[in-house]
mmCIF file with all atom_site columns, C-alpha atoms in Angstrom:
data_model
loop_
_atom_site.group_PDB
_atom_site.id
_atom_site.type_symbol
_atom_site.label_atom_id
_atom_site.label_alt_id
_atom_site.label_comp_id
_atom_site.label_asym_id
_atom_site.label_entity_id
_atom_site.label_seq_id
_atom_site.pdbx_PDB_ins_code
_atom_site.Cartn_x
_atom_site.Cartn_y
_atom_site.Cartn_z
_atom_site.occupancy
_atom_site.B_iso_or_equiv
_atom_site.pdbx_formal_charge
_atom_site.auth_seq_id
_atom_site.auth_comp_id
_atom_site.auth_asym_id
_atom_site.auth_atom_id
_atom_site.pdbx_PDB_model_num
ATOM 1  C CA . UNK A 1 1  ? 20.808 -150.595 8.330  1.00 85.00 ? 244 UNK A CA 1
ATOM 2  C CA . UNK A 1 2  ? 19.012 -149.583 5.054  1.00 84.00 ? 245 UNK A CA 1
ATOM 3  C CA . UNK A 1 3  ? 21.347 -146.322 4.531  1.00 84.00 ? 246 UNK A CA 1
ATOM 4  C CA . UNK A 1 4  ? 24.335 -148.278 5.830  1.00 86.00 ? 247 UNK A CA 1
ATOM 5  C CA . UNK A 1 5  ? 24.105 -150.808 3.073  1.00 86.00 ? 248 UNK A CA 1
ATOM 6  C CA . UNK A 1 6  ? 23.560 -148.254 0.541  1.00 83.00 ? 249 UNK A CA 1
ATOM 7  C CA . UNK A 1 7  ? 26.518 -146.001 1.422  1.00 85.00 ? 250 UNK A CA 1
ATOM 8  C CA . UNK A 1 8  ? 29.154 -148.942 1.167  1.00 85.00 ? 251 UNK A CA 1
ATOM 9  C CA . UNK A 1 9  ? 29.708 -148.869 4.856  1.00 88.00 ? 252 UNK A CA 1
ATOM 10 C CA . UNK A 1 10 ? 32.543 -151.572 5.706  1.00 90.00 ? 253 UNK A CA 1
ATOM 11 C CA . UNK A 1 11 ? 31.340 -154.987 7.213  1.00 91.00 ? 254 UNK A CA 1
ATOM 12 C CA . UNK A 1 12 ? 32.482 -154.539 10.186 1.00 92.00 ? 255 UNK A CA 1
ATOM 13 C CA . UNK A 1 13 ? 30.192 -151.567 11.045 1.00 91.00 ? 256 UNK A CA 1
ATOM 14 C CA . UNK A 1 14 ? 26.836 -153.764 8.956  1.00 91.00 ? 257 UNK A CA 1
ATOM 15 C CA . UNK A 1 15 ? 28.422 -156.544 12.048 1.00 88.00 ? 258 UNK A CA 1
ATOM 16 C CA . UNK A 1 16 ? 28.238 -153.498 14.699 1.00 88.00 ? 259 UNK A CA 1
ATOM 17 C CA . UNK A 1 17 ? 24.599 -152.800 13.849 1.00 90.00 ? 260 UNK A CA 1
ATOM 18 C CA . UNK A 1 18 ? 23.679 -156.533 13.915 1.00 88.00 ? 261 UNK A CA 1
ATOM 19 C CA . UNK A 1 19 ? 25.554 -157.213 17.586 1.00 83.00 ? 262 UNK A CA 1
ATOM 20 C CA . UNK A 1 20 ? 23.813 -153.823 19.014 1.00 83.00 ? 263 UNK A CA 1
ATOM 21 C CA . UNK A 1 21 ? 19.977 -155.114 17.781 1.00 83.00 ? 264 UNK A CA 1
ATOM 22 C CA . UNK A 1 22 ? 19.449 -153.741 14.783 1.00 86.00 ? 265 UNK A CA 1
ATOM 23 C CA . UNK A 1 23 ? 15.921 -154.642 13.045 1.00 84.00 ? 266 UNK A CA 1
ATOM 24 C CA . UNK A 1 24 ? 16.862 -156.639 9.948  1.00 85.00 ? 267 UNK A CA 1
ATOM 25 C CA . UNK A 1 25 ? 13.513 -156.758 9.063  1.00 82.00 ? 268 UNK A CA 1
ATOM 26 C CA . UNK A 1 26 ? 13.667 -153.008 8.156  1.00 83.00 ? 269 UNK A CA 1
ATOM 27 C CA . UNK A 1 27 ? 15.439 -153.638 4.813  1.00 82.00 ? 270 UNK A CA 1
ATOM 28 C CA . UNK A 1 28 ? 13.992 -154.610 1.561  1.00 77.00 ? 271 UNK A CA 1
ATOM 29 C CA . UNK A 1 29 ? 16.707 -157.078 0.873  1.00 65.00 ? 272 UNK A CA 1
ATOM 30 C CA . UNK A 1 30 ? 15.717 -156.960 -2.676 1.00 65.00 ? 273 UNK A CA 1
ATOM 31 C CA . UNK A 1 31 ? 16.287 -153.481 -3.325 1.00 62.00 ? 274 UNK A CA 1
ATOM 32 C CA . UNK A 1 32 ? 19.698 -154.139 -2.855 1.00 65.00 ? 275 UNK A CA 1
ATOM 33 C CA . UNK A 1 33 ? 22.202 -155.576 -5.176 1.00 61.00 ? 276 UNK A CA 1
ATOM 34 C CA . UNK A 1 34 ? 26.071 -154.724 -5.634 1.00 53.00 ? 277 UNK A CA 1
ATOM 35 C CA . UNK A 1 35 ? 24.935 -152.387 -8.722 1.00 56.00 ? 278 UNK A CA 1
ATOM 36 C CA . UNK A 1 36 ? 25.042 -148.746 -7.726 1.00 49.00 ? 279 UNK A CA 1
ATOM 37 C CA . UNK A 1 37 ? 22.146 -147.849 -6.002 1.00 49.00 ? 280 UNK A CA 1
ATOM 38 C CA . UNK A 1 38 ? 21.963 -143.934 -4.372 1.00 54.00 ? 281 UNK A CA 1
ATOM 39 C CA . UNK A 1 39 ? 25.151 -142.495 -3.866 1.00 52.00 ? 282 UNK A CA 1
ATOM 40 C CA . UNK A 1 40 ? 27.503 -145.175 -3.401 1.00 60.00 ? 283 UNK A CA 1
ATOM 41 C CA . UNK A 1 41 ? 27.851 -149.055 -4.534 1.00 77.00 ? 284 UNK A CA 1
ATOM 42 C CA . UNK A 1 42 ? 26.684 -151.390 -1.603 1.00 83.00 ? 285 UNK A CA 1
ATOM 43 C CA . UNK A 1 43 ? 29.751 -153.104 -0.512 1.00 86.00 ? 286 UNK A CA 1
ATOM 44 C CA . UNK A 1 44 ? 29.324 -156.950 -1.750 1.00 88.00 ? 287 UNK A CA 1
ATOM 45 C CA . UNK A 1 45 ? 30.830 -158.281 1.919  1.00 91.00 ? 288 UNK A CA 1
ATOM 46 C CA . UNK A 1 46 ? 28.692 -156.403 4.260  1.00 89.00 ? 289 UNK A CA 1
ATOM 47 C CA . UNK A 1 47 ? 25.234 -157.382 1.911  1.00 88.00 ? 290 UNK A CA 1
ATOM 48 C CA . UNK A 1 48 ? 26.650 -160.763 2.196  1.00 89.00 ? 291 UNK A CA 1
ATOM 49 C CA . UNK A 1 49 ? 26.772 -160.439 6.131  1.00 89.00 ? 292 UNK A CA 1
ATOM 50 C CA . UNK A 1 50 ? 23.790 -158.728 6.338  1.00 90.00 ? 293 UNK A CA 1
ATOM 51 C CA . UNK A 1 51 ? 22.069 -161.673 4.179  1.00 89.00 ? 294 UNK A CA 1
ATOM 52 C CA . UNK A 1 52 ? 23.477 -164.150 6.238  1.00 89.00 ? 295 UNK A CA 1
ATOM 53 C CA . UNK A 1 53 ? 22.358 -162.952 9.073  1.00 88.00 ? 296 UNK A CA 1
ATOM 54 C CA . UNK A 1 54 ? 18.905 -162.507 7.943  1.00 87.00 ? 297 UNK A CA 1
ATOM 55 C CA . UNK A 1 55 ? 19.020 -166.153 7.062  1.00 87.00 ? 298 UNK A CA 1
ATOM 56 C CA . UNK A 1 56 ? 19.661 -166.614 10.887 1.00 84.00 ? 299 UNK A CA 1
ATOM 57 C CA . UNK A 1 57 ? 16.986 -166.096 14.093 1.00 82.00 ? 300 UNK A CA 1
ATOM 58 C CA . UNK A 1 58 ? 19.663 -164.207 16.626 1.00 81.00 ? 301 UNK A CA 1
ATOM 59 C CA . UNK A 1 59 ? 20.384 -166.907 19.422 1.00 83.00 ? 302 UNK A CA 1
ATOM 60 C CA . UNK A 1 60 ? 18.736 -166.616 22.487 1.00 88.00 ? 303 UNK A CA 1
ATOM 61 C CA . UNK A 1 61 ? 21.353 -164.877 24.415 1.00 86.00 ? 304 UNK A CA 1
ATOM 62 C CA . UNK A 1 62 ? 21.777 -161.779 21.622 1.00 84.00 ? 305 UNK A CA 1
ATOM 63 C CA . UNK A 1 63 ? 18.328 -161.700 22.066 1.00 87.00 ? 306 UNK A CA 1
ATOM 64 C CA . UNK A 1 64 ? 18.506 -161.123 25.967 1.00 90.00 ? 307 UNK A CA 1
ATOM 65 C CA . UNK A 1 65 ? 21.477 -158.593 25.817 1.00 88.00 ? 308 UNK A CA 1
ATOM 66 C CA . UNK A 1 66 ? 19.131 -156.441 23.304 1.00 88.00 ? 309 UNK A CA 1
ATOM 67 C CA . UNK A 1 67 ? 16.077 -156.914 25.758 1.00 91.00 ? 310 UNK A CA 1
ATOM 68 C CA . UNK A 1 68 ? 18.011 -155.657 29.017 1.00 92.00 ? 311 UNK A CA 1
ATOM 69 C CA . UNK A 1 69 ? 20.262 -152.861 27.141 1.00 90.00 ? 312 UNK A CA 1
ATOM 70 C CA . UNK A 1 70 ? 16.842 -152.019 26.024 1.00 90.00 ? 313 UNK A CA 1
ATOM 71 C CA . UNK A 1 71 ? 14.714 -151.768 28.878 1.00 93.00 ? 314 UNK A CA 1
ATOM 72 C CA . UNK A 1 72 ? 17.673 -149.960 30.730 1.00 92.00 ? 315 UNK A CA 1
ATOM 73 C CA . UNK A 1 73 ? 17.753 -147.389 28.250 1.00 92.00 ? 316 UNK A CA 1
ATOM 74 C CA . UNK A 1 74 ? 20.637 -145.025 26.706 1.00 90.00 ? 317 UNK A CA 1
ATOM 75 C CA . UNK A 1 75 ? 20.833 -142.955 29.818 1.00 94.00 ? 318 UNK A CA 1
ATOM 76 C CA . UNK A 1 76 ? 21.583 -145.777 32.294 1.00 94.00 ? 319 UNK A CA 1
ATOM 77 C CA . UNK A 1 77 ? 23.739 -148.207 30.124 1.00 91.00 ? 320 UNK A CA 1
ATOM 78 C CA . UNK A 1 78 ? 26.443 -146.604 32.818 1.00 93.00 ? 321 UNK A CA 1
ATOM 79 C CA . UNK A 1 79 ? 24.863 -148.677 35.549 1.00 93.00 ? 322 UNK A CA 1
ATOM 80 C CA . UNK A 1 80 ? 24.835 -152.289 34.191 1.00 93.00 ? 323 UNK A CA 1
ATOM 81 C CA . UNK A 1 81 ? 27.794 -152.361 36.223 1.00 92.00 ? 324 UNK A CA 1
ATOM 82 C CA . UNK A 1 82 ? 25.993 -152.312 39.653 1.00 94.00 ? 325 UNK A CA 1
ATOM 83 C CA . UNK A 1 83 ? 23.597 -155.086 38.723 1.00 93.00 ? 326 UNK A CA 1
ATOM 84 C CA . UNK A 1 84 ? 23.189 -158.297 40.998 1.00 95.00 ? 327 UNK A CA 1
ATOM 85 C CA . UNK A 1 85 ? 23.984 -160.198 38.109 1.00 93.00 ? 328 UNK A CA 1
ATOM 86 C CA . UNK A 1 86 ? 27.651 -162.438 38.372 1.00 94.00 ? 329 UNK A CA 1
ATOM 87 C CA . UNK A 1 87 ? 30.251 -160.445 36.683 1.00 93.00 ? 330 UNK A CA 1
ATOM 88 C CA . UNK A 1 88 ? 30.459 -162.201 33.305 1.00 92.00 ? 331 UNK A CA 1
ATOM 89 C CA . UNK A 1 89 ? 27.039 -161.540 32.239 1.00 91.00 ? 332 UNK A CA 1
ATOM 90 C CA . UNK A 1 90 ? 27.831 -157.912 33.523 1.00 92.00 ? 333 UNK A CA 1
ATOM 91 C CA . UNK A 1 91 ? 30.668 -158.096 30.494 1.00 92.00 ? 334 UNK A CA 1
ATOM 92 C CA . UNK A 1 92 ? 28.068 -159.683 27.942 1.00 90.00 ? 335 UNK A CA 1
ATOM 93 C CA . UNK A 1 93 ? 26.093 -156.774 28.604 1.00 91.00 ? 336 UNK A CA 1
ATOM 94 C CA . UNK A 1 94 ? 28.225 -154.661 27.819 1.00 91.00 ? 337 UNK A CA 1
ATOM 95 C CA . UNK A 1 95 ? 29.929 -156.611 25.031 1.00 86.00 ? 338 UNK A CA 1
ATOM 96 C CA . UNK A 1 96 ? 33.378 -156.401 26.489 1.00 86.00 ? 339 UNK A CA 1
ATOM 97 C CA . UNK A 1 97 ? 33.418 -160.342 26.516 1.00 70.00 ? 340 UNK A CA 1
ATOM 98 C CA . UNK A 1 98 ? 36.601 -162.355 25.800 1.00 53.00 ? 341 UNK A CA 1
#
């Protein structure tokens, strides 16, 4: 999240990082202004998201989608599908929710 924010990465990849799990806690918030900082200016939206989401505890249910993706691991993301779980948390989990 750190080298996103300092790269001027668009908000809606900061709000991709945030959705996936992404440790806020990481990121000396301080450090980081909309003044030039490394190689490119930190994009005043996405510190603004970021901050605001810092603010925030993640809800219960972001929580849980983290936990599970988690424990499943990269390799066998593919099989959230065949879960005994009813078919729309089977869509949270894989964040194709409507």
């Amino acid at each position: 999240m750190d080298a996103v924010l300092r790269h001027g990465c668009e908000p809606a990849f900061v709000n991709l990082l945030i959705d996936f799990g992404a440790n806020l806690n990481l990121v000396k918030a301080e450090g980081l202004g909309t003044e030039s900082t490394g190689r490119v200016k930190v994009n005043p939206e996405a510190l603004q998201m970021f901050k605001e989401a810092r603010s925030c505890p993640r809800s219960l249910l972001s929580l849980c989608r983290v936990a599970v993706r988690r424990i499943l691991g990269k390799s066998h993301l593919h099989l959230i599908h065949t879960l005994p779980v009813p078919d729309p948390i089977k869509q949270f989990l894989l964040h194709k929710q409507s």
